[in-house]
């Protein structure tokens, strides 16, 4: 196990280097630079003053030198400073990351609690009314855009029915757990609906394959209890595909919750990255994307470890 983990972690280094290079280049393809975006059009500086500012932030150096300076600083734990706020990038990310992780975890929990049992029930009662309703519900869940669903939820549940607080006023879980959970429910449902629909459809498909396998039919013919067959033979084998889907979706949630965080005013990493891109805050964009890539790699390693638990035939070497 230790050797496998070491191999996976070493194998992730080229991936993270590729992500860092692409992020570094793409953010600089946007017209303008960080100094011009920060000052805007209202501040008039002389060309000498602008050149001095660009030299201070290292923007006057060739691209390869800027990247090398940033990369070598990373090895010492220095992610650079935000041009927009003047604060260390690592501090900015550390303050925003808990909200994004909480939102992703809550959306995943909703998807598992709804999608998994519904997919299993749909597979066990294939072509019944329950199956038809579940499949139609899954298609609707996948078809709803998150910005439209989020807006509808705010208008219906918060403004009209007043069941939960409106957007804004976010507080972290440690300071006020009840207020935090009340504010995180609506965005988590907005993100969790599509993920639950995908989980339901993937679970149904995987369970149908397993239910038709010879060893499952043999177990039924031997008269084993239905609960035992489902728990030991169907779920453990069918869940491998579902866990793979959840690993990919959770990784995407970490960086793809920009729209939901913006609609519900959640101060997460996605919202921070959106503002950083608009402001051409190079160091903040590069650091934020790299942290999300690291989390994505870690989630996929955890998924690989779960394979061995769900199916002992899979050996991790």
mmCIF file of C-alpha atoms in Angstrom:
data_model
loop_
_atom_site.group_PDB
_atom_site.id
_atom_site.type_symbol
_atom_site.label_atom_id
_atom_site.label_comp_id
_atom_site.label_asym_id
_atom_site.label_seq_id
_atom_site.Cartn_x
_atom_site.Cartn_y
_atom_site.Cartn_z
ATOM 1 C CA UNK A 1 0.000 0.000 0.000
ATOM 2 C CA UNK A 2 2.796 2.418 0.900
ATOM 3 C CA UNK A 3 4.601 1.691 -2.346
ATOM 4 C CA UNK A 4 1.391 2.211 -4.316
ATOM 5 C CA UNK A 5 0.736 5.559 -2.644
ATOM 6 C CA UNK A 6 4.308 6.700 -3.267
ATOM 7 C CA UNK A 7 4.030 5.698 -6.949
ATOM 8 C CA UNK A 8 0.735 7.541 -7.386
ATOM 9 C CA UNK A 9 2.024 10.670 -5.664
ATOM 10 C CA UNK A 10 5.183 10.701 -7.813
ATOM 11 C CA UNK A 11 3.074 10.088 -10.922
ATOM 12 C CA UNK A 12 0.946 13.121 -10.057
ATOM 13 C CA UNK A 13 3.920 15.494 -10.291
ATOM 14 C CA UNK A 14 3.944 15.687 -14.150
ATOM 15 C CA UNK A 15 0.171 16.249 -14.093
ATOM 16 C CA UNK A 16 0.468 19.122 -11.633
ATOM 17 C CA UNK A 17 3.366 20.613 -13.613
ATOM 18 C CA UNK A 18 1.239 20.471 -16.784
ATOM 19 C CA UNK A 19 -1.673 22.163 -15.002
ATOM 20 C CA UNK A 20 0.623 24.892 -13.678
ATOM 21 C CA UNK A 21 2.125 25.576 -17.128
ATOM 22 C CA UNK A 22 -1.279 25.746 -18.863
ATOM 23 C CA UNK A 23 -2.737 27.978 -16.142
ATOM 24 C CA UNK A 24 0.298 30.259 -16.277
ATOM 25 C CA UNK A 25 0.023 30.655 -20.057
ATOM 26 C CA UNK A 26 -3.782 30.890 -20.362
ATOM 27 C CA UNK A 27 -4.204 33.644 -17.753
ATOM 28 C CA UNK A 28 -1.606 35.697 -19.624
ATOM 29 C CA UNK A 29 -3.435 35.283 -22.930
ATOM 30 C CA UNK A 30 -6.202 37.551 -21.591
ATOM 31 C CA UNK A 31 -5.677 41.083 -22.951
ATOM 32 C CA UNK A 32 -4.169 43.557 -20.488
ATOM 33 C CA UNK A 33 -2.164 42.745 -17.400
ATOM 34 C CA UNK A 34 -2.611 42.687 -13.656
ATOM 35 C CA UNK A 35 -1.406 46.263 -13.115
ATOM 36 C CA UNK A 36 -3.763 47.764 -15.733
ATOM 37 C CA UNK A 37 -6.728 45.748 -14.400
ATOM 38 C CA UNK A 38 -5.945 46.736 -10.811
ATOM 39 C CA UNK A 39 -5.635 50.459 -11.497
ATOM 40 C CA UNK A 40 -8.490 50.681 -14.006
ATOM 41 C CA UNK A 41 -9.031 53.811 -16.026
ATOM 42 C CA UNK A 42 -9.541 56.226 -13.139
ATOM 43 C CA UNK A 43 -5.923 56.221 -11.971
ATOM 44 C CA UNK A 44 -3.528 58.121 -14.202
ATOM 45 C CA UNK A 45 0.103 57.067 -13.834
ATOM 46 C CA UNK A 46 3.069 58.064 -15.879
ATOM 47 C CA UNK A 47 4.756 55.421 -18.062
ATOM 48 C CA UNK A 48 7.690 55.448 -15.641
ATOM 49 C CA UNK A 49 5.402 54.715 -12.683
ATOM 50 C CA UNK A 50 3.679 51.854 -14.557
ATOM 51 C CA UNK A 51 7.062 50.407 -15.522
ATOM 52 C CA UNK A 52 8.172 50.628 -11.898
ATOM 53 C CA UNK A 53 5.071 48.762 -10.705
ATOM 54 C CA UNK A 54 5.513 46.037 -13.334
ATOM 55 C CA UNK A 55 9.137 45.637 -12.302
ATOM 56 C CA UNK A 56 8.115 45.410 -8.613
ATOM 57 C CA UNK A 57 5.764 42.490 -9.345
ATOM 58 C CA UNK A 58 8.199 40.888 -11.813
ATOM 59 C CA UNK A 59 5.895 41.380 -14.799
ATOM 60 C CA UNK A 60 8.658 42.948 -16.891
ATOM 61 C CA UNK A 61 10.598 39.675 -16.982
ATOM 62 C CA UNK A 62 10.337 37.093 -19.797
ATOM 63 C CA UNK A 63 7.547 34.530 -19.334
ATOM 64 C CA UNK A 64 9.884 31.599 -18.774
ATOM 65 C CA UNK A 65 11.669 33.540 -16.017
ATOM 66 C CA UNK A 66 8.370 34.547 -14.373
ATOM 67 C CA UNK A 67 7.267 30.900 -14.369
ATOM 68 C CA UNK A 68 10.586 29.642 -13.003
ATOM 69 C CA UNK A 69 10.546 32.220 -10.218
ATOM 70 C CA UNK A 70 6.984 31.247 -9.266
ATOM 71 C CA UNK A 71 7.734 27.505 -9.453
ATOM 72 C CA UNK A 72 10.890 27.681 -7.310
ATOM 73 C CA UNK A 73 9.020 29.816 -4.770
ATOM 74 C CA UNK A 74 6.385 27.062 -4.525
ATOM 75 C CA UNK A 75 9.043 24.615 -3.357
ATOM 76 C CA UNK A 76 9.572 26.900 -0.354
ATOM 77 C CA UNK A 77 5.836 27.154 0.346
ATOM 78 C CA UNK A 78 5.567 30.623 -1.156
ATOM 79 C CA UNK A 79 2.559 30.936 -3.507
ATOM 80 C CA UNK A 80 3.221 34.636 -4.062
ATOM 81 C CA UNK A 81 1.096 37.664 -3.215
ATOM 82 C CA UNK A 82 -2.249 38.764 -4.579
ATOM 83 C CA UNK A 83 -1.942 41.968 -6.573
ATOM 84 C CA UNK A 84 -5.588 42.714 -5.815
ATOM 85 C CA UNK A 85 -5.416 42.480 -2.014
ATOM 86 C CA UNK A 86 -1.687 42.470 -1.299
ATOM 87 C CA UNK A 87 -2.102 39.391 0.940
ATOM 88 C CA UNK A 88 -0.299 36.024 0.590
ATOM 89 C CA UNK A 89 -2.060 33.758 -1.897
ATOM 90 C CA UNK A 90 -1.894 30.818 0.508
ATOM 91 C CA UNK A 91 -3.793 32.811 3.151
ATOM 92 C CA UNK A 92 -6.450 33.842 0.610
ATOM 93 C CA UNK A 93 -6.970 30.214 -0.453
ATOM 94 C CA UNK A 94 -6.954 28.894 3.124
ATOM 95 C CA UNK A 95 -9.761 31.304 4.033
ATOM 96 C CA UNK A 96 -11.908 30.315 1.022
ATOM 97 C CA UNK A 97 -11.246 26.587 0.811
ATOM 98 C CA UNK A 98 -13.381 25.431 3.811
ATOM 99 C CA UNK A 99 -16.560 26.905 2.261
ATOM 100 C CA UNK A 100 -15.922 25.148 -1.061
ATOM 101 C CA UNK A 101 -15.076 21.827 0.619
ATOM 102 C CA UNK A 102 -18.198 22.046 2.780
ATOM 103 C CA UNK A 103 -20.362 22.814 -0.247
ATOM 104 C CA UNK A 104 -18.872 19.916 -2.250
ATOM 105 C CA UNK A 105 -19.258 17.513 0.690
ATOM 106 C CA UNK A 106 -22.891 18.522 1.270
ATOM 107 C CA UNK A 107 -23.746 18.162 -2.443
ATOM 108 C CA UNK A 108 -22.068 14.746 -2.552
ATOM 109 C CA UNK A 109 -23.974 13.629 0.563
ATOM 110 C CA UNK A 110 -27.263 14.656 -1.053
ATOM 111 C CA UNK A 111 -26.320 12.782 -4.237
ATOM 112 C CA UNK A 112 -25.436 9.603 -2.337
ATOM 113 C CA UNK A 113 -28.508 9.663 -0.098
ATOM 114 C CA UNK A 114 -30.884 10.199 -3.040
ATOM 115 C CA UNK A 115 -29.166 8.775 -6.113
ATOM 116 C CA UNK A 116 -27.818 5.528 -4.679
ATOM 117 C CA UNK A 117 -31.004 4.021 -3.159
ATOM 118 C CA UNK A 118 -33.135 5.330 -6.017
ATOM 119 C CA UNK A 119 -30.811 3.776 -8.615
ATOM 120 C CA UNK A 120 -30.787 0.450 -6.768
ATOM 121 C CA UNK A 121 -34.589 0.445 -6.424
ATOM 122 C CA UNK A 122 -34.952 1.349 -10.100
ATOM 123 C CA UNK A 123 -32.681 -1.556 -11.126
ATOM 124 C CA UNK A 124 -34.438 -4.087 -8.880
ATOM 125 C CA UNK A 125 -37.840 -3.033 -10.267
ATOM 126 C CA UNK A 126 -36.753 -2.546 -13.856
ATOM 127 C CA UNK A 127 -39.515 -1.494 -16.279
ATOM 128 C CA UNK A 128 -41.955 -0.876 -13.427
ATOM 129 C CA UNK A 129 -43.642 2.456 -12.697
ATOM 130 C CA UNK A 130 -41.009 3.208 -10.077
ATOM 131 C CA UNK A 131 -38.287 2.676 -12.691
ATOM 132 C CA UNK A 132 -40.012 4.932 -15.228
ATOM 133 C CA UNK A 133 -40.531 7.721 -12.669
ATOM 134 C CA UNK A 134 -36.914 7.444 -11.464
ATOM 135 C CA UNK A 135 -35.519 7.599 -15.001
ATOM 136 C CA UNK A 136 -37.676 10.599 -15.920
ATOM 137 C CA UNK A 137 -36.635 12.323 -12.697
ATOM 138 C CA UNK A 138 -33.000 11.599 -13.513
ATOM 139 C CA UNK A 139 -33.306 13.147 -16.961
ATOM 140 C CA UNK A 140 -34.982 16.245 -15.520
ATOM 141 C CA UNK A 141 -32.279 16.562 -12.844
ATOM 142 C CA UNK A 142 -29.526 16.368 -15.450
ATOM 143 C CA UNK A 143 -31.263 18.864 -17.735
ATOM 144 C CA UNK A 144 -31.731 21.654 -15.198
ATOM 145 C CA UNK A 145 -29.003 24.334 -15.454
ATOM 146 C CA UNK A 146 -27.566 25.154 -12.019
ATOM 147 C CA UNK A 147 -28.008 28.924 -12.442
ATOM 148 C CA UNK A 148 -31.728 28.467 -13.270
ATOM 149 C CA UNK A 149 -32.330 25.950 -10.482
ATOM 150 C CA UNK A 150 -30.477 28.112 -7.953
ATOM 151 C CA UNK A 151 -32.503 31.178 -8.873
ATOM 152 C CA UNK A 152 -35.764 29.190 -8.688
ATOM 153 C CA UNK A 153 -34.850 27.794 -5.260
ATOM 154 C CA UNK A 154 -34.015 31.269 -3.918
ATOM 155 C CA UNK A 155 -37.259 32.767 -5.197
ATOM 156 C CA UNK A 156 -39.481 29.869 -4.088
ATOM 157 C CA UNK A 157 -37.984 28.656 -0.791
ATOM 158 C CA UNK A 158 -36.302 31.790 0.483
ATOM 159 C CA UNK A 159 -38.198 34.826 -0.818
ATOM 160 C CA UNK A 160 -41.726 33.400 -1.214
ATOM 161 C CA UNK A 161 -42.006 30.666 1.469
ATOM 162 C CA UNK A 162 -39.256 32.109 3.740
ATOM 163 C CA UNK A 163 -38.187 28.632 4.884
ATOM 164 C CA UNK A 164 -34.479 29.382 4.748
ATOM 165 C CA UNK A 165 -32.375 32.581 4.787
ATOM 166 C CA UNK A 166 -31.610 34.427 1.580
ATOM 167 C CA UNK A 167 -28.155 34.761 0.057
ATOM 168 C CA UNK A 168 -25.350 36.647 1.788
ATOM 169 C CA UNK A 169 -24.229 36.839 5.394
ATOM 170 C CA UNK A 170 -22.212 33.634 5.205
ATOM 171 C CA UNK A 171 -20.716 32.469 8.513
ATOM 172 C CA UNK A 172 -18.348 29.529 8.880
ATOM 173 C CA UNK A 173 -19.332 26.310 10.640
ATOM 174 C CA UNK A 174 -17.075 26.821 13.677
ATOM 175 C CA UNK A 175 -18.528 30.221 14.547
ATOM 176 C CA UNK A 176 -22.222 29.310 14.188
ATOM 177 C CA UNK A 177 -23.020 25.749 13.041
ATOM 178 C CA UNK A 178 -26.797 26.230 12.763
ATOM 179 C CA UNK A 179 -26.562 29.463 10.769
ATOM 180 C CA UNK A 180 -23.895 27.891 8.553
ATOM 181 C CA UNK A 181 -26.018 24.817 7.796
ATOM 182 C CA UNK A 182 -29.079 26.984 7.082
ATOM 183 C CA UNK A 183 -27.068 28.971 4.527
ATOM 184 C CA UNK A 184 -25.400 25.956 2.900
ATOM 185 C CA UNK A 185 -28.593 23.893 2.348
ATOM 186 C CA UNK A 186 -29.884 25.747 -0.717
ATOM 187 C CA UNK A 187 -26.587 25.862 -2.674
ATOM 188 C CA UNK A 188 -25.909 22.221 -1.740
ATOM 189 C CA UNK A 189 -29.308 21.191 -3.104
ATOM 190 C CA UNK A 190 -28.649 23.200 -6.279
ATOM 191 C CA UNK A 191 -25.386 21.347 -6.877
ATOM 192 C CA UNK A 192 -26.613 18.015 -5.518
ATOM 193 C CA UNK A 193 -29.624 17.631 -7.831
ATOM 194 C CA UNK A 194 -27.584 17.084 -11.000
ATOM 195 C CA UNK A 195 -25.074 14.905 -9.155
ATOM 196 C CA UNK A 196 -27.893 12.809 -7.630
ATOM 197 C CA UNK A 197 -29.444 12.343 -11.067
ATOM 198 C CA UNK A 198 -26.116 11.186 -12.546
ATOM 199 C CA UNK A 199 -25.527 8.878 -9.566
ATOM 200 C CA UNK A 200 -29.014 7.372 -9.923
ATOM 201 C CA UNK A 201 -28.546 6.620 -13.605
ATOM 202 C CA UNK A 202 -25.050 5.187 -13.125
ATOM 203 C CA UNK A 203 -26.188 3.093 -10.137
ATOM 204 C CA UNK A 204 -29.150 1.706 -12.096
ATOM 205 C CA UNK A 205 -26.962 0.759 -15.050
ATOM 206 C CA UNK A 206 -24.255 -0.854 -12.885
ATOM 207 C CA UNK A 207 -26.769 -2.750 -10.723
ATOM 208 C CA UNK A 208 -28.620 -4.089 -13.777
ATOM 209 C CA UNK A 209 -25.355 -5.591 -15.053
ATOM 210 C CA UNK A 210 -24.608 -7.197 -11.688
ATOM 211 C CA UNK A 211 -28.179 -8.454 -11.139
ATOM 212 C CA UNK A 212 -27.949 -10.327 -14.461
ATOM 213 C CA UNK A 213 -24.636 -12.007 -13.580
ATOM 214 C CA UNK A 214 -24.488 -15.789 -13.136
ATOM 215 C CA UNK A 215 -23.240 -15.692 -9.549
ATOM 216 C CA UNK A 216 -26.202 -13.518 -8.505
ATOM 217 C CA UNK A 217 -28.703 -15.839 -10.198
ATOM 218 C CA UNK A 218 -26.984 -18.770 -8.456
ATOM 219 C CA UNK A 219 -27.314 -16.996 -5.103
ATOM 220 C CA UNK A 220 -31.051 -16.486 -5.692
ATOM 221 C CA UNK A 221 -31.399 -20.164 -6.753
ATOM 222 C CA UNK A 222 -29.688 -21.291 -3.530
ATOM 223 C CA UNK A 223 -32.369 -19.472 -1.569
ATOM 224 C CA UNK A 224 -30.068 -16.957 0.141
ATOM 225 C CA UNK A 225 -31.840 -14.020 1.805
ATOM 226 C CA UNK A 226 -32.456 -11.127 -0.569
ATOM 227 C CA UNK A 227 -30.835 -8.585 1.747
ATOM 228 C CA UNK A 228 -27.660 -10.672 1.939
ATOM 229 C CA UNK A 229 -27.464 -11.045 -1.843
ATOM 230 C CA UNK A 230 -27.929 -7.317 -2.412
ATOM 231 C CA UNK A 231 -25.464 -6.300 0.295
ATOM 232 C CA UNK A 232 -22.651 -8.777 -0.390
ATOM 233 C CA UNK A 233 -22.900 -9.589 -4.087
ATOM 234 C CA UNK A 234 -24.733 -6.762 -5.842
ATOM 235 C CA UNK A 235 -23.799 -3.569 -4.029
ATOM 236 C CA UNK A 236 -20.085 -4.223 -3.554
ATOM 237 C CA UNK A 237 -19.523 -5.082 -7.228
ATOM 238 C CA UNK A 238 -21.866 -2.460 -8.649
ATOM 239 C CA UNK A 239 -20.497 0.346 -6.505
ATOM 240 C CA UNK A 240 -17.118 0.376 -8.285
ATOM 241 C CA UNK A 241 -18.569 2.254 -11.261
ATOM 242 C CA UNK A 242 -20.556 4.570 -8.983
ATOM 243 C CA UNK A 243 -17.489 5.398 -6.868
ATOM 244 C CA UNK A 244 -15.577 6.231 -10.057
ATOM 245 C CA UNK A 245 -18.316 8.645 -11.116
ATOM 246 C CA UNK A 246 -18.459 10.270 -7.677
ATOM 247 C CA UNK A 247 -14.679 10.721 -7.632
ATOM 248 C CA UNK A 248 -14.750 12.566 -10.954
ATOM 249 C CA UNK A 249 -17.823 14.625 -10.034
ATOM 250 C CA UNK A 250 -16.448 15.648 -6.624
ATOM 251 C CA UNK A 251 -13.223 16.775 -8.277
ATOM 252 C CA UNK A 252 -15.216 18.875 -10.716
ATOM 253 C CA UNK A 253 -17.339 20.323 -7.898
ATOM 254 C CA UNK A 254 -14.228 21.734 -6.203
ATOM 255 C CA UNK A 255 -13.501 24.030 -9.108
ATOM 256 C CA UNK A 256 -16.807 24.084 -10.951
ATOM 257 C CA UNK A 257 -19.054 25.559 -8.288
ATOM 258 C CA UNK A 258 -18.351 29.085 -9.516
ATOM 259 C CA UNK A 259 -21.930 29.794 -10.625
ATOM 260 C CA UNK A 260 -23.545 28.457 -7.452
ATOM 261 C CA UNK A 261 -21.080 30.274 -5.195
ATOM 262 C CA UNK A 262 -21.757 33.500 -7.075
ATOM 263 C CA UNK A 263 -25.568 33.122 -6.957
ATOM 264 C CA UNK A 264 -25.642 32.297 -3.215
ATOM 265 C CA UNK A 265 -22.751 34.631 -2.266
ATOM 266 C CA UNK A 266 -20.696 31.758 -0.842
ATOM 267 C CA UNK A 267 -17.099 32.998 -0.299
ATOM 268 C CA UNK A 268 -15.481 29.900 -1.798
ATOM 269 C CA UNK A 269 -12.509 29.230 -4.041
ATOM 270 C CA UNK A 270 -14.612 29.296 -7.229
ATOM 271 C CA UNK A 271 -15.893 32.799 -6.514
ATOM 272 C CA UNK A 272 -12.376 33.924 -5.587
ATOM 273 C CA UNK A 273 -10.996 32.561 -8.876
ATOM 274 C CA UNK A 274 -13.678 34.325 -10.905
ATOM 275 C CA UNK A 275 -12.779 37.689 -9.346
ATOM 276 C CA UNK A 276 -9.060 36.924 -9.732
ATOM 277 C CA UNK A 277 -9.453 36.191 -13.456
ATOM 278 C CA UNK A 278 -11.364 39.442 -14.022
ATOM 279 C CA UNK A 279 -8.643 41.367 -12.150
ATOM 280 C CA UNK A 280 -5.803 39.438 -13.904
ATOM 281 C CA UNK A 281 -4.514 38.464 -10.464
ATOM 282 C CA UNK A 282 -1.957 36.029 -11.847
ATOM 283 C CA UNK A 283 -0.564 34.617 -8.602
ATOM 284 C CA UNK A 284 -4.034 34.049 -7.107
ATOM 285 C CA UNK A 285 -5.321 32.274 -10.247
ATOM 286 C CA UNK A 286 -2.222 30.079 -10.505
ATOM 287 C CA UNK A 287 -2.286 29.188 -6.808
ATOM 288 C CA UNK A 288 -6.053 28.533 -6.716
ATOM 289 C CA UNK A 289 -6.036 26.285 -9.781
ATOM 290 C CA UNK A 290 -2.999 24.366 -8.506
ATOM 291 C CA UNK A 291 -4.659 23.712 -5.119
ATOM 292 C CA UNK A 292 -7.819 22.456 -6.866
ATOM 293 C CA UNK A 293 -5.678 20.183 -9.081
ATOM 294 C CA UNK A 294 -3.931 18.770 -5.984
ATOM 295 C CA UNK A 295 -7.302 18.055 -4.338
ATOM 296 C CA UNK A 296 -8.548 16.412 -7.552
ATOM 297 C CA UNK A 297 -5.504 14.107 -7.585
ATOM 298 C CA UNK A 298 -5.993 13.212 -3.911
ATOM 299 C CA UNK A 299 -9.701 12.429 -4.455
ATOM 300 C CA UNK A 300 -8.840 10.090 -7.334
ATOM 301 C CA UNK A 301 -6.201 8.306 -5.236
ATOM 302 C CA UNK A 302 -8.835 7.763 -2.517
ATOM 303 C CA UNK A 303 -11.188 6.380 -5.187
ATOM 304 C CA UNK A 304 -8.481 3.940 -6.313
ATOM 305 C CA UNK A 305 -8.008 2.800 -2.719
ATOM 306 C CA UNK A 306 -11.744 2.168 -2.425
ATOM 307 C CA UNK A 307 -11.544 -0.199 -5.407
ATOM 308 C CA UNK A 308 -9.480 -2.614 -3.363
ATOM 309 C CA UNK A 309 -11.973 -2.468 -0.496
ATOM 310 C CA UNK A 310 -15.049 -3.004 -2.681
ATOM 311 C CA UNK A 311 -13.489 -5.783 -4.782
ATOM 312 C CA UNK A 312 -10.686 -7.786 -3.061
ATOM 313 C CA UNK A 313 -9.692 -9.179 -6.479
ATOM 314 C CA UNK A 314 -8.237 -5.757 -7.296
ATOM 315 C CA UNK A 315 -4.664 -5.549 -6.045
ATOM 316 C CA UNK A 316 -3.020 -2.160 -5.654
ATOM 317 C CA UNK A 317 0.679 -2.442 -6.480
#
